[in-house]
XYZ file of C-alpha atoms in Angstrom:
779
model
C 36.847 43.572 213.205
C 38.921 46.103 215.222
C 40.961 47.143 211.987
C 37.992 47.268 210.099
C 36.122 49.771 212.157
C 39.474 51.854 213.057
C 39.514 52.377 209.053
C 35.748 53.143 208.493
C 36.335 56.779 210.185
C 36.903 57.490 205.982
C 33.368 56.462 205.570
C 29.774 57.000 205.472
C 26.428 54.930 206.622
C 23.345 54.588 204.510
C 23.355 57.128 201.768
C 20.566 58.481 202.784
C 17.850 59.722 205.263
C 15.598 57.104 204.621
C 12.419 56.284 206.142
C 13.144 56.005 209.874
C 11.360 54.454 212.902
C 11.560 51.507 215.467
C 10.532 48.300 213.995
C 7.335 47.199 215.561
C 5.432 44.055 215.398
C 2.664 45.890 213.887
C 4.979 47.255 211.251
C 6.614 43.964 210.876
C 3.381 42.707 209.445
C 3.225 44.682 206.566
C 6.438 44.479 204.836
C 6.496 47.574 202.731
C 5.203 50.026 205.624
C 6.103 53.402 205.997
C 8.384 53.640 209.011
C 9.440 56.899 209.709
C 9.874 58.914 212.978
C 11.789 61.728 214.526
C 14.244 59.474 216.354
C 16.639 58.823 213.411
C 16.743 55.157 213.218
C 17.048 53.804 209.495
C 14.544 51.108 208.885
C 14.868 49.000 205.750
C 12.450 45.477 204.520
C 15.894 44.066 203.410
C 14.458 40.705 205.167
C 10.952 40.939 204.104
C 9.795 42.691 207.344
C 10.339 45.734 209.028
C 13.626 46.392 210.641
C 16.102 48.806 211.886
C 19.308 48.952 209.365
C 21.466 48.163 212.543
C 19.917 44.809 213.312
C 20.101 43.537 210.066
C 23.175 41.558 209.225
C 23.648 42.291 205.685
C 25.664 45.121 204.111
C 22.740 47.856 202.604
C 22.757 51.422 201.481
C 19.867 53.494 201.768
C 18.867 56.184 199.039
C 15.866 58.693 199.959
C 13.937 59.255 197.261
C 13.554 63.129 197.642
C 17.358 63.839 198.459
C 18.082 62.192 194.736
C 15.376 64.364 193.327
C 16.653 67.375 194.924
C 19.903 66.719 193.210
C 18.004 66.832 189.251
C 18.408 63.557 189.151
C 15.698 62.170 186.530
C 16.206 58.347 186.690
C 17.451 55.282 188.685
C 20.798 55.258 187.210
C 21.303 58.281 189.577
C 21.538 56.359 192.676
C 25.155 55.667 191.682
C 26.179 59.045 192.929
C 25.211 58.131 196.676
C 26.128 54.149 196.634
C 29.789 53.623 196.635
C 29.161 49.962 195.823
C 27.047 50.345 192.779
C 28.462 51.096 189.402
C 25.714 51.370 186.118
C 27.131 51.048 182.549
C 24.981 53.038 180.308
C 25.882 50.624 177.224
C 23.910 51.507 174.708
C 20.552 49.441 174.525
C 21.994 46.774 176.995
C 21.778 49.030 180.268
C 23.732 47.036 183.246
C 24.066 47.822 187.198
C 26.858 46.178 188.866
C 27.531 45.799 192.688
C 31.205 45.045 194.059
C 32.092 44.728 190.296
C 29.849 41.923 189.376
C 27.062 42.419 186.729
C 25.918 40.563 183.900
C 26.652 42.496 180.593
C 25.217 40.361 177.809
C 23.324 41.240 174.402
C 21.723 38.149 175.195
C 17.533 38.080 175.582
C 17.601 34.817 177.864
C 20.684 36.336 179.897
C 19.401 37.531 183.202
C 21.173 40.071 185.560
C 23.674 39.169 188.940
C 22.019 42.419 190.155
C 18.249 42.006 190.531
C 15.701 44.900 190.598
C 12.637 44.354 192.636
C 10.133 47.263 192.535
C 7.192 47.360 195.573
C 8.431 43.854 196.027
C 8.561 42.449 192.384
C 11.615 41.303 190.750
C 11.667 42.664 187.465
C 13.536 40.482 184.686
C 12.541 41.456 181.285
C 15.234 41.674 178.785
C 17.377 45.146 178.584
C 14.832 46.664 180.275
C 15.429 49.299 184.062
C 12.180 49.763 185.224
C 11.358 53.662 186.360
C 11.854 55.877 183.803
C 10.973 58.387 186.706
C 11.840 58.731 190.185
C 8.711 60.874 190.706
C 7.372 58.855 193.394
C 10.589 57.000 194.977
C 10.069 56.720 198.905
C 13.625 55.268 199.027
C 16.007 52.108 197.375
C 17.796 49.719 199.287
C 21.141 48.612 197.570
C 21.400 44.623 199.083
C 25.235 43.634 198.619
C 25.709 40.302 198.219
C 23.974 37.208 196.859
C 20.308 37.885 197.826
C 18.081 34.960 195.957
C 17.210 33.587 199.418
C 14.240 35.845 199.844
C 14.292 37.619 196.802
C 12.775 36.474 193.665
C 15.664 34.615 191.360
C 19.227 35.315 189.983
C 20.458 37.437 192.639
C 24.318 36.411 192.672
C 25.852 39.947 193.342
C 23.391 42.007 195.035
C 19.730 43.692 194.987
C 18.559 46.817 194.023
C 14.948 47.403 195.824
C 12.722 50.223 195.411
C 10.037 51.052 197.090
C 7.406 53.788 196.382
C 4.943 55.804 198.159
C 1.644 53.992 199.127
C -1.802 55.963 199.165
C -2.796 57.364 202.492
C -5.852 56.691 204.244
C -8.010 59.568 205.127
C -5.874 62.541 203.364
C -6.035 64.615 200.579
C -2.939 65.521 199.120
C -1.126 66.929 196.169
C 2.832 67.046 195.153
C 4.882 67.550 192.120
C 7.938 68.790 190.657
C 8.521 70.914 187.715
C 12.253 71.096 186.338
C 14.095 72.457 183.413
C 17.565 72.535 182.580
C 20.602 72.532 180.014
C 20.018 70.408 176.583
C 16.362 71.665 176.728
C 15.588 68.991 179.802
C 12.315 69.783 180.945
C 11.011 67.030 183.468
C 7.228 67.286 184.927
C 5.497 65.206 187.714
C 2.721 65.439 189.772
C 1.213 63.173 192.749
C -2.695 63.440 193.923
C -3.632 60.963 196.939
C -7.691 60.877 197.099
C -9.169 59.349 199.956
C -12.418 56.951 199.110
C -14.207 56.584 202.445
C -12.146 55.711 205.890
C -10.900 52.307 204.165
C -9.938 53.177 200.775
C -7.667 55.627 199.556
C -6.125 56.190 195.659
C -2.842 57.661 194.503
C -2.355 58.768 190.853
C 1.118 59.790 189.790
C 1.991 60.975 186.136
C 4.693 62.565 184.329
C 6.650 63.520 181.419
C 10.561 64.029 180.116
C 12.250 65.318 177.743
C 15.665 66.038 176.872
C 18.075 66.405 173.608
C 21.123 63.891 173.102
C 23.781 64.569 174.670
C 25.692 63.438 171.746
C 26.466 65.746 168.248
C 25.570 64.615 165.329
C 27.263 65.221 162.384
C 26.284 62.940 159.621
C 22.828 62.610 157.498
C 20.716 60.742 159.904
C 18.676 61.736 163.349
C 19.267 61.300 167.297
C 15.915 61.825 168.559
C 15.147 63.388 171.639
C 14.411 61.509 174.437
C 10.877 61.684 175.874
C 9.199 59.786 178.478
C 5.776 59.453 179.241
C 4.644 57.639 182.544
C 1.560 56.897 184.590
C 0.747 55.121 187.711
C -2.377 54.424 189.787
C -2.615 52.683 193.200
C -5.457 51.662 195.393
C -5.325 50.952 199.022
C -8.079 48.953 200.575
C -8.041 47.965 204.500
C -11.336 46.323 204.809
C -10.560 45.087 208.372
C -7.796 45.511 210.861
C -6.220 42.366 209.917
C -6.575 42.335 205.877
C -4.681 44.768 203.586
C -5.370 44.806 199.646
C -2.645 46.801 197.444
C -3.206 47.162 193.840
C -0.656 48.891 191.527
C -1.152 49.384 187.558
C 1.426 51.512 185.533
C 2.176 52.265 182.341
C 5.593 53.719 180.918
C 6.588 54.676 177.373
C 10.461 55.397 176.511
C 11.916 57.045 172.976
C 14.824 58.492 171.969
C 18.408 58.554 172.476
C 20.399 59.947 175.633
C 23.649 59.578 174.034
C 25.282 57.464 171.297
C 28.781 56.107 170.846
C 31.365 58.037 169.099
C 35.215 57.107 167.791
C 37.532 57.427 170.538
C 40.511 55.927 168.365
C 41.218 55.278 164.709
C 42.713 52.238 163.651
C 44.751 51.106 160.521
C 43.711 49.107 157.527
C 40.077 47.896 157.114
C 40.327 43.995 158.408
C 36.906 42.659 157.390
C 37.018 39.345 155.579
C 35.679 40.350 152.676
C 38.208 40.697 149.880
C 39.238 44.139 148.606
C 38.105 43.081 144.880
C 34.548 42.459 145.902
C 34.261 45.522 148.035
C 34.930 48.331 145.529
C 33.267 51.194 147.476
C 34.980 50.518 150.634
C 38.279 51.029 150.299
C 41.352 50.660 152.861
C 40.724 53.196 155.648
C 37.403 54.149 154.529
C 36.199 54.605 158.484
C 38.916 57.277 158.977
C 37.784 58.842 155.434
C 34.974 59.192 155.912
C 34.454 60.671 159.272
C 37.462 62.916 159.143
C 35.708 64.257 156.171
C 33.013 65.532 158.449
C 35.347 66.589 161.136
C 35.391 64.006 163.476
C 38.542 63.858 165.637
C 38.772 60.834 167.664
C 39.865 60.895 171.083
C 38.366 60.261 174.731
C 36.514 63.426 174.764
C 35.235 63.147 171.267
C 31.288 63.983 171.160
C 30.636 63.886 167.270
C 29.522 60.904 165.413
C 29.368 60.763 161.928
C 26.551 57.967 161.556
C 23.440 58.672 159.730
C 22.809 56.338 156.361
C 20.027 54.987 159.045
C 18.287 56.854 161.965
C 19.137 55.520 165.106
C 15.950 54.214 166.914
C 14.997 53.025 170.476
C 11.419 52.792 171.708
C 9.794 50.846 174.753
C 6.552 50.586 176.121
C 5.843 48.481 179.439
C 3.117 48.296 181.493
C 2.188 46.110 184.505
C -0.342 45.180 187.175
C 0.430 43.437 190.602
C -1.813 42.814 193.668
C -0.396 42.073 197.284
C -2.655 41.083 200.113
C -1.492 41.059 203.504
C -3.168 39.468 206.399
C -2.468 38.998 210.014
C -3.518 36.039 211.479
C -2.346 36.680 215.115
C 0.667 34.916 215.267
C 1.347 34.448 211.632
C 1.356 36.909 208.572
C 0.404 35.960 205.472
C 1.522 37.930 202.067
C 0.523 37.117 198.719
C 2.049 39.376 195.633
C 0.769 38.760 192.177
C 2.424 40.384 189.076
C 2.466 40.731 185.350
C 4.766 43.274 183.092
C 5.154 43.262 179.782
C 7.549 45.042 177.323
C 7.892 46.096 173.485
C 11.375 47.324 172.492
C 12.549 48.092 169.318
C 16.015 49.280 168.167
C 18.302 50.323 165.505
C 21.847 50.955 165.424
C 24.284 51.903 162.835
C 27.272 49.459 163.469
C 29.720 50.876 160.768
C 30.400 54.318 162.248
C 30.162 55.997 159.161
C 27.215 57.916 157.204
C 27.634 55.484 154.415
C 25.661 52.312 154.418
C 28.189 49.678 154.824
C 26.817 47.640 158.044
C 23.853 50.132 158.957
C 20.918 48.183 159.748
C 21.247 46.273 163.145
C 17.387 46.066 163.899
C 16.678 44.328 167.039
C 12.944 43.943 168.228
C 11.730 42.316 170.922
C 8.115 41.257 172.622
C 8.538 40.193 176.367
C 6.114 39.254 179.390
C 7.011 38.001 182.811
C 4.365 36.386 185.412
C 4.897 35.510 188.921
C 3.262 34.611 192.402
C 5.118 34.750 195.828
C 3.168 33.527 198.830
C 4.965 33.935 201.848
C 4.141 33.654 205.519
C 6.213 35.004 208.459
C 5.610 35.640 212.508
C 3.977 38.724 213.330
C 5.531 38.977 216.890
C 8.791 38.193 218.399
C 9.904 35.018 219.739
C 12.622 32.284 220.610
C 12.451 31.718 216.577
C 11.601 34.616 213.697
C 10.523 32.912 210.351
C 9.991 33.834 206.789
C 9.192 30.896 204.770
C 7.433 30.997 201.163
C 6.564 29.544 197.670
C 7.611 31.557 194.593
C 6.496 30.853 190.876
C 8.029 32.724 187.847
C 7.141 32.514 184.219
C 8.589 34.466 181.463
C 8.565 34.794 177.461
C 10.831 36.590 175.318
C 10.085 36.735 171.481
C 12.990 38.912 169.556
C 13.945 39.576 166.084
C 17.673 40.459 164.993
C 18.236 42.005 161.399
C 21.701 42.858 160.540
C 22.821 44.138 156.969
C 24.451 46.577 154.622
C 26.212 46.837 151.312
C 29.222 45.883 153.074
C 30.892 47.826 150.172
C 29.771 45.440 147.708
C 27.017 47.601 146.453
C 26.373 51.364 145.784
C 24.048 52.873 148.404
C 21.197 53.137 146.107
C 21.143 49.420 145.163
C 17.989 47.753 146.198
C 19.792 44.706 147.574
C 21.461 44.502 151.111
C 23.868 41.657 152.347
C 23.135 40.038 155.492
C 25.691 38.066 157.759
C 23.363 35.273 157.817
C 20.482 34.218 155.575
C 18.088 37.136 156.841
C 16.155 37.748 159.990
C 17.388 35.690 163.201
C 14.436 34.945 165.628
C 14.420 33.900 169.180
C 11.861 32.488 171.308
C 12.613 31.801 174.898
C 10.276 30.426 177.862
C 11.473 30.505 181.250
C 9.546 29.103 184.062
C 11.167 28.838 187.638
C 9.819 27.418 190.991
C 11.160 27.761 194.293
C 10.441 26.937 197.814
C 12.228 28.953 200.479
C 12.609 29.674 204.413
C 14.160 31.673 206.935
C 14.903 31.128 210.404
C 16.072 33.695 213.354
C 17.116 31.947 216.512
C 17.366 34.603 219.361
C 18.882 32.559 221.691
C 19.629 35.791 223.999
C 18.853 39.195 223.931
C 22.699 39.828 222.599
C 23.080 36.945 220.652
C 21.269 35.398 217.003
C 21.625 32.726 214.935
C 20.562 32.715 211.551
C 19.999 30.083 209.176
C 18.063 30.000 205.477
C 17.610 27.953 202.107
C 15.709 27.973 198.896
C 15.565 25.259 196.361
C 15.187 26.317 192.590
C 13.715 24.743 189.888
C 14.333 26.329 186.371
C 12.826 24.990 183.165
C 14.121 26.735 179.877
C 12.932 25.940 176.013
C 14.231 27.835 173.499
C 14.079 27.911 169.393
C 16.236 29.728 167.173
C 15.334 29.986 163.456
C 16.588 32.329 160.353
C 13.929 33.806 158.045
C 14.460 34.589 154.556
C 13.729 38.818 154.095
C 12.938 40.491 150.554
C 15.700 42.065 149.296
C 18.609 40.678 152.048
C 20.937 38.351 150.922
C 23.100 36.158 152.258
C 26.821 37.640 152.292
C 28.904 34.680 152.677
C 26.759 32.522 150.013
C 27.309 35.784 147.639
C 30.908 35.989 148.191
C 31.576 32.203 147.800
C 29.354 32.000 144.507
C 31.457 35.474 143.068
C 27.766 37.084 143.478
C 25.719 34.672 141.345
C 24.007 33.113 144.004
C 22.032 35.163 146.815
C 20.045 33.092 149.073
C 21.949 29.767 150.694
C 20.011 27.004 152.231
C 18.131 28.482 155.351
C 19.240 26.571 158.852
C 17.006 24.419 160.331
C 15.386 25.235 163.532
C 17.325 24.941 166.658
C 15.322 23.983 169.188
C 17.463 24.204 172.832
C 15.874 22.986 176.488
C 17.798 23.492 179.534
C 16.432 22.203 183.106
C 18.466 22.669 186.385
C 18.186 22.505 190.055
C 19.711 25.186 192.205
C 20.405 25.766 195.874
C 20.836 29.004 197.610
C 21.686 29.096 201.419
C 22.523 31.257 204.028
C 24.007 31.019 207.640
C 24.968 33.349 209.999
C 25.524 34.848 213.515
C 24.996 38.507 214.984
C 25.841 39.622 218.383
C 24.992 42.818 219.984
C 27.862 43.983 221.777
C 25.925 47.470 223.026
C 22.165 48.674 222.378
C 23.235 50.231 219.779
C 26.255 48.270 218.110
C 26.187 45.185 216.503
C 28.591 42.962 214.645
C 27.690 39.722 212.510
C 29.120 37.229 210.141
C 27.593 35.215 207.517
C 27.938 32.733 204.778
C 26.213 32.857 201.503
C 25.309 30.581 198.461
C 24.280 32.300 195.772
C 22.521 30.814 192.552
C 21.740 31.961 189.047
C 20.110 29.591 186.603
C 21.044 28.219 183.478
C 20.160 29.966 179.632
C 20.652 29.346 176.456
C 22.999 31.870 174.317
C 21.554 32.743 170.773
C 23.724 34.334 168.357
C 23.977 34.558 164.656
C 21.461 32.135 164.363
C 23.087 29.335 166.488
C 22.593 28.183 170.034
C 25.032 27.826 173.006
C 24.544 26.492 176.246
C 25.422 28.462 179.403
C 25.913 26.940 182.848
C 24.204 27.830 186.119
C 26.244 30.534 187.830
C 27.157 29.927 191.935
C 28.946 32.297 194.574
C 30.510 31.454 197.728
C 29.799 34.635 199.518
C 31.586 35.344 203.156
C 31.048 38.643 204.847
C 31.837 40.017 208.148
C 30.621 43.434 209.109
C 29.505 45.929 212.179
C 26.903 48.549 212.841
C 27.101 51.334 215.208
C 25.240 54.245 216.236
C 27.417 56.714 218.719
C 27.338 59.901 220.221
C 23.759 59.473 220.696
C 23.293 58.976 217.081
C 25.052 62.079 215.752
C 27.690 59.276 214.278
C 26.504 56.212 212.614
C 28.797 53.453 211.148
C 28.429 50.745 209.182
C 31.901 48.294 208.191
C 32.033 45.267 206.020
C 34.521 43.039 204.563
C 33.285 40.009 202.015
C 34.915 37.573 199.710
C 33.067 35.797 197.262
C 34.085 33.167 195.020
C 32.192 32.860 191.625
C 32.111 29.354 189.941
C 30.944 29.180 186.140
C 30.605 33.054 186.184
C 28.128 33.870 183.103
C 30.107 36.327 181.009
C 30.184 38.051 177.235
C 32.583 36.737 175.117
C 33.127 37.704 171.321
C 33.072 34.877 168.951
C 35.418 35.388 166.058
C 34.130 32.353 163.930
C 30.050 33.499 163.775
C 28.462 35.944 161.038
C 30.958 34.034 158.294
C 33.782 35.100 160.165
C 32.628 38.825 161.084
C 32.240 37.612 164.499
C 29.176 38.228 166.931
C 29.296 38.792 170.836
C 27.639 35.523 172.673
C 27.407 34.476 176.641
C 29.814 31.667 178.209
C 31.253 30.805 181.161
C 34.444 31.746 182.783
C 35.404 28.863 185.356
C 35.810 31.264 188.437
C 35.905 34.708 189.899
C 37.127 35.929 192.625
C 36.487 39.520 194.719
C 37.060 40.499 198.105
C 37.154 43.879 199.525
C 36.366 46.166 202.532
C 33.359 48.808 202.500
C 32.479 51.699 205.226
C 29.842 53.961 205.588
C 28.948 56.859 207.722
C 26.676 59.400 208.906
C 27.485 62.574 210.780
C 24.462 64.560 212.158
C 26.260 67.282 214.307
C 23.115 69.443 214.538
C 19.185 69.267 213.906
C 19.004 69.430 209.881
C 22.360 69.116 208.739
C 23.962 65.734 207.743
C 27.392 64.864 206.462
C 27.541 61.184 204.680
C 30.702 59.185 203.067
C 31.803 56.109 202.234
C 34.536 54.017 200.607
C 35.035 50.811 199.216
C 38.065 48.802 198.324
C 37.398 46.192 195.767
C 39.805 43.053 194.140
C 38.183 41.269 191.625
C 40.064 39.081 189.627
C 39.034 36.073 186.620
C 40.038 32.766 186.858
C 40.446 30.408 183.976
C 38.739 32.288 181.093
C 39.435 32.145 177.353
C 38.470 35.094 175.548
C 39.424 36.797 171.996
C 42.952 38.421 172.022
C 42.731 42.250 171.802
C 43.948 44.383 169.024
C 47.420 44.501 169.035
C 47.711 41.835 171.672
C 50.955 39.670 171.624
C 52.313 36.308 172.247
C 54.430 37.800 174.848
C 51.316 39.284 176.322
C 49.481 36.040 176.270
C 47.892 35.817 172.737
C 48.843 32.048 172.265
C 45.649 29.884 172.286
C 43.801 29.273 169.234
C 41.261 32.070 168.387
C 43.389 33.842 168.651
C 42.323 34.330 172.342
C 44.159 34.271 175.582
C 43.718 33.088 179.132
C 42.679 35.887 181.349
C 43.295 34.351 184.807
C 44.457 36.988 187.244
C 43.213 39.811 185.093
C 41.123 42.552 186.598
C 37.238 42.022 186.250
C 35.745 43.960 183.779
C 34.306 47.322 185.321
C 35.403 46.956 188.475
C 37.247 49.978 190.425
C 39.477 49.304 192.971
C 38.456 52.655 195.083
C 35.398 54.023 194.685
C 34.532 56.759 197.428
C 31.500 59.405 197.842
C 30.763 62.215 200.205
C 27.089 63.991 200.677
C 26.036 66.775 202.567
C 22.692 67.908 203.147
C 21.616 71.393 205.068
C 17.992 72.635 206.357
C 17.987 75.794 208.135
C 15.468 78.432 208.817
C 16.079 81.817 208.231
C 13.115 83.668 210.081
C 9.758 82.385 210.973
C 8.990 81.454 207.315
C 11.242 80.443 205.116
C 14.171 78.024 205.198
C 17.340 77.516 202.937
C 18.087 73.906 201.671
C 21.529 72.909 200.181
C 22.510 69.762 198.848
C 25.914 68.447 197.531
C 27.539 65.148 196.464
C 30.867 64.031 195.091
C 32.021 60.143 193.847
C 35.135 59.073 192.833
C 35.896 56.007 190.723
C 39.677 54.265 190.046
C 40.577 53.478 186.540
C 38.891 50.268 185.546
C 38.774 48.424 181.897
C 36.060 48.178 179.699
C 36.946 44.548 178.022
C 39.473 42.013 179.597
C 43.030 43.151 179.885
C 42.555 45.498 176.984
C 44.821 48.645 177.856
C 42.783 50.753 175.025
C 39.659 50.412 176.708
C 40.846 51.839 179.955
C 38.446 54.255 181.525
C 40.866 56.916 183.736
C 39.690 57.926 187.360
C 36.659 60.247 187.444
C 35.175 62.410 190.084
C 31.522 63.830 189.763
C 29.752 66.681 191.625
C 26.455 67.402 191.730
C 24.738 70.404 194.046
C 21.702 72.397 194.819
C 20.500 75.311 196.694
C 17.091 76.417 197.472
C 14.329 78.434 199.475
C 10.976 77.048 200.841
C 8.560 77.595 203.441
C 8.832 76.040 206.776
C 6.154 73.937 205.970
C 7.537 72.765 202.902
C 4.284 73.376 200.704
C 6.568 75.324 198.092
C 10.023 74.830 196.941
C 12.141 76.891 194.667
C 15.744 75.191 193.875
C 18.573 76.034 191.125
C 21.243 72.593 190.902
C 24.258 71.808 188.641
C 24.951 67.813 187.907
C 28.844 67.421 186.929
C 29.669 70.918 188.041
C 33.097 70.272 186.960
C 32.199 69.197 183.388
C 34.024 65.979 183.698
C 34.198 63.539 180.762
C 34.175 59.940 181.028
C 32.838 56.803 179.171
C 30.213 54.584 179.413
C 31.699 52.073 177.288
C 34.909 51.524 175.321
C 34.909 48.774 172.845
C 36.706 47.568 169.614
C 35.207 49.176 166.454
C 33.961 46.180 163.551
C 35.848 47.500 160.183
C 39.470 49.093 161.126
C 41.904 47.169 162.713
C 43.124 49.399 166.440
C 39.937 51.407 166.297
C 38.257 51.574 169.624
C 34.270 53.488 169.960
C 33.055 54.701 173.253
C 29.525 56.190 174.660
C 30.013 59.569 176.641
C 26.874 59.233 178.708
C 24.403 62.150 179.260
C 25.784 62.292 182.592
C 29.380 62.909 181.178
C 28.149 66.724 180.388
C 27.371 69.853 182.942
C 23.632 70.471 183.230
C 22.464 73.246 184.992
C 19.019 74.026 185.922
C 15.995 74.639 187.919
C 12.801 73.316 189.860
C 10.104 74.208 191.938
C 8.242 71.917 194.116
C 4.573 71.639 195.686
C 2.897 69.989 198.559
C -0.240 70.129 200.177
């Protein structure tokens, strides 16, 4: 611990000027209460009650919503700039968060992420979906590192992103909003109105719109639609008595368009497709290279041109939800019920072949899903020898998904009315998950300095899956067509595949916390994390995926020093995962074309040190910094060999495949650091100036297991804002720059489908400089 504290001089705490206040007993009865005061204490709800960050034995980064918005940030993924241990992979159609290097990057609809996302007390698990298409009314974001499945719903073996939005305010008329414009025709507008209804009720309405052009340059004949996002939320708070509070939220979100699309990073050699050349006269060797170079595409790590376009790329999402939270203070016990429902309709089409010809240009994925959850919690409202939180949880999720993949495959001319599919037509997935859980956490206050923590959660998961393939008019089976020499089109349709999985899992936590001073705490914890089983469906075939488990060990310290002018948080951790749920490429699927599916790596080991600090030298001035060192390696895990991999490099197993034991975890940097500065100072009696700047660095990492062609080199991002406001913050004008030095980096790197040695990448919108201005109001 002494070594950790000594090293933390480099670090930061909290990334945030978060909501601050002492954690009073009254606030503890309302877990989402806005806890703010002038004394600078950072308050969080990481244990389902309002507590001082210093007193919570969990590694937490807190990001303030206002500080994010001021930098020009416009989506949830932008919080990574202020949270060193959090990363986001903007893989097209499959967004993925990772904490301490661990996430779940899977194309499967039924695989839930190791990183949970909770919005206003409700876990969101809908497939391929990141909630909140705006940061308009976000009050704070807490990034909880390590397994959090004990108190926060289900399936959080790596960590949790807990988002709290602003509640209605009783007895107050107010309005606020922001209008922002920037490069690539970005426009962002949002408005909030708070209306009191009598003395016991208030309504808060939030709405907004966002627009921006794709950062990727399209040189093919197709279309990449600009991003358009609409959102609206209504919140009603009613407090009929001093003991009873009811809080209802309804919202609707629509997303469409493409921020960025994949481009060719490296051209390969001859076409490796298993279709014999005699059967594909319209797709000669090197057709990917020839088609792209004819349109001026130069493959490189900074290439931002794509030649796709035989079909339009589509991405649309519509989501709506409703929830009701009821809090009742029964004296010594407080009771909370949270009932929530959310649905999602999504459709997408990606051009797979990276050319302007219809070789494999249709990859339609449509889905309709919903989730329903009920959580009942009770906890002691005061503080005694034993503080407790206990509850019951029910969750149901249903997913219907349809996937159609087809193209000419060079067999037919582009104008030919028939298309070929790796399967007989459309693959259909019907997937239902039910989860039941009971949980409790006890904190024993042995003395004013010493506390012991013990808790457990028992979970029952039940999964039913049906996989079918249906014929589609005008679509032939590729394998049947080739094997019959073109005489047959449709083979026998596979019978429906019915699969079910039931599993029982246990999550547990034990720890000790010791206050070495009124403003300094040390802690040590052990946590058992659990993520339920799944059924992986790919190319009309179903595969069982076993539950993922983790044993996590953490020691840490939290210190407020020099009359709170300096705060330090440090933590060391060891996480041992078993049956880690990971994506693999199975070359036997799709008639030998291959497909991604999800399987289990037997082991994954992560260990590291984190340190965070915040310095407050004077009123209105703060400096934040953080550093994370991470060592993450796979245990026994057989994966497909990468292009050009030799036997000397381990490619010796059937498939061909190799054992990835000892290789680095995909997407995990050894070093991540961040720094931020916030200055808010008066100039005269009526005005003030504010300046915000942040910097983040990631060391190099792999995007595919040990494949040197997928290494993303280390890079830094710098954002800055300068503005002027009246002393009362009623009006604020600012200019901002994101990615000041225009640093290119890839959000994904993966092998191309139809050229041996070809690699494809996605340069995200944030890999390009954006300059803009904003106006905010608060009345």
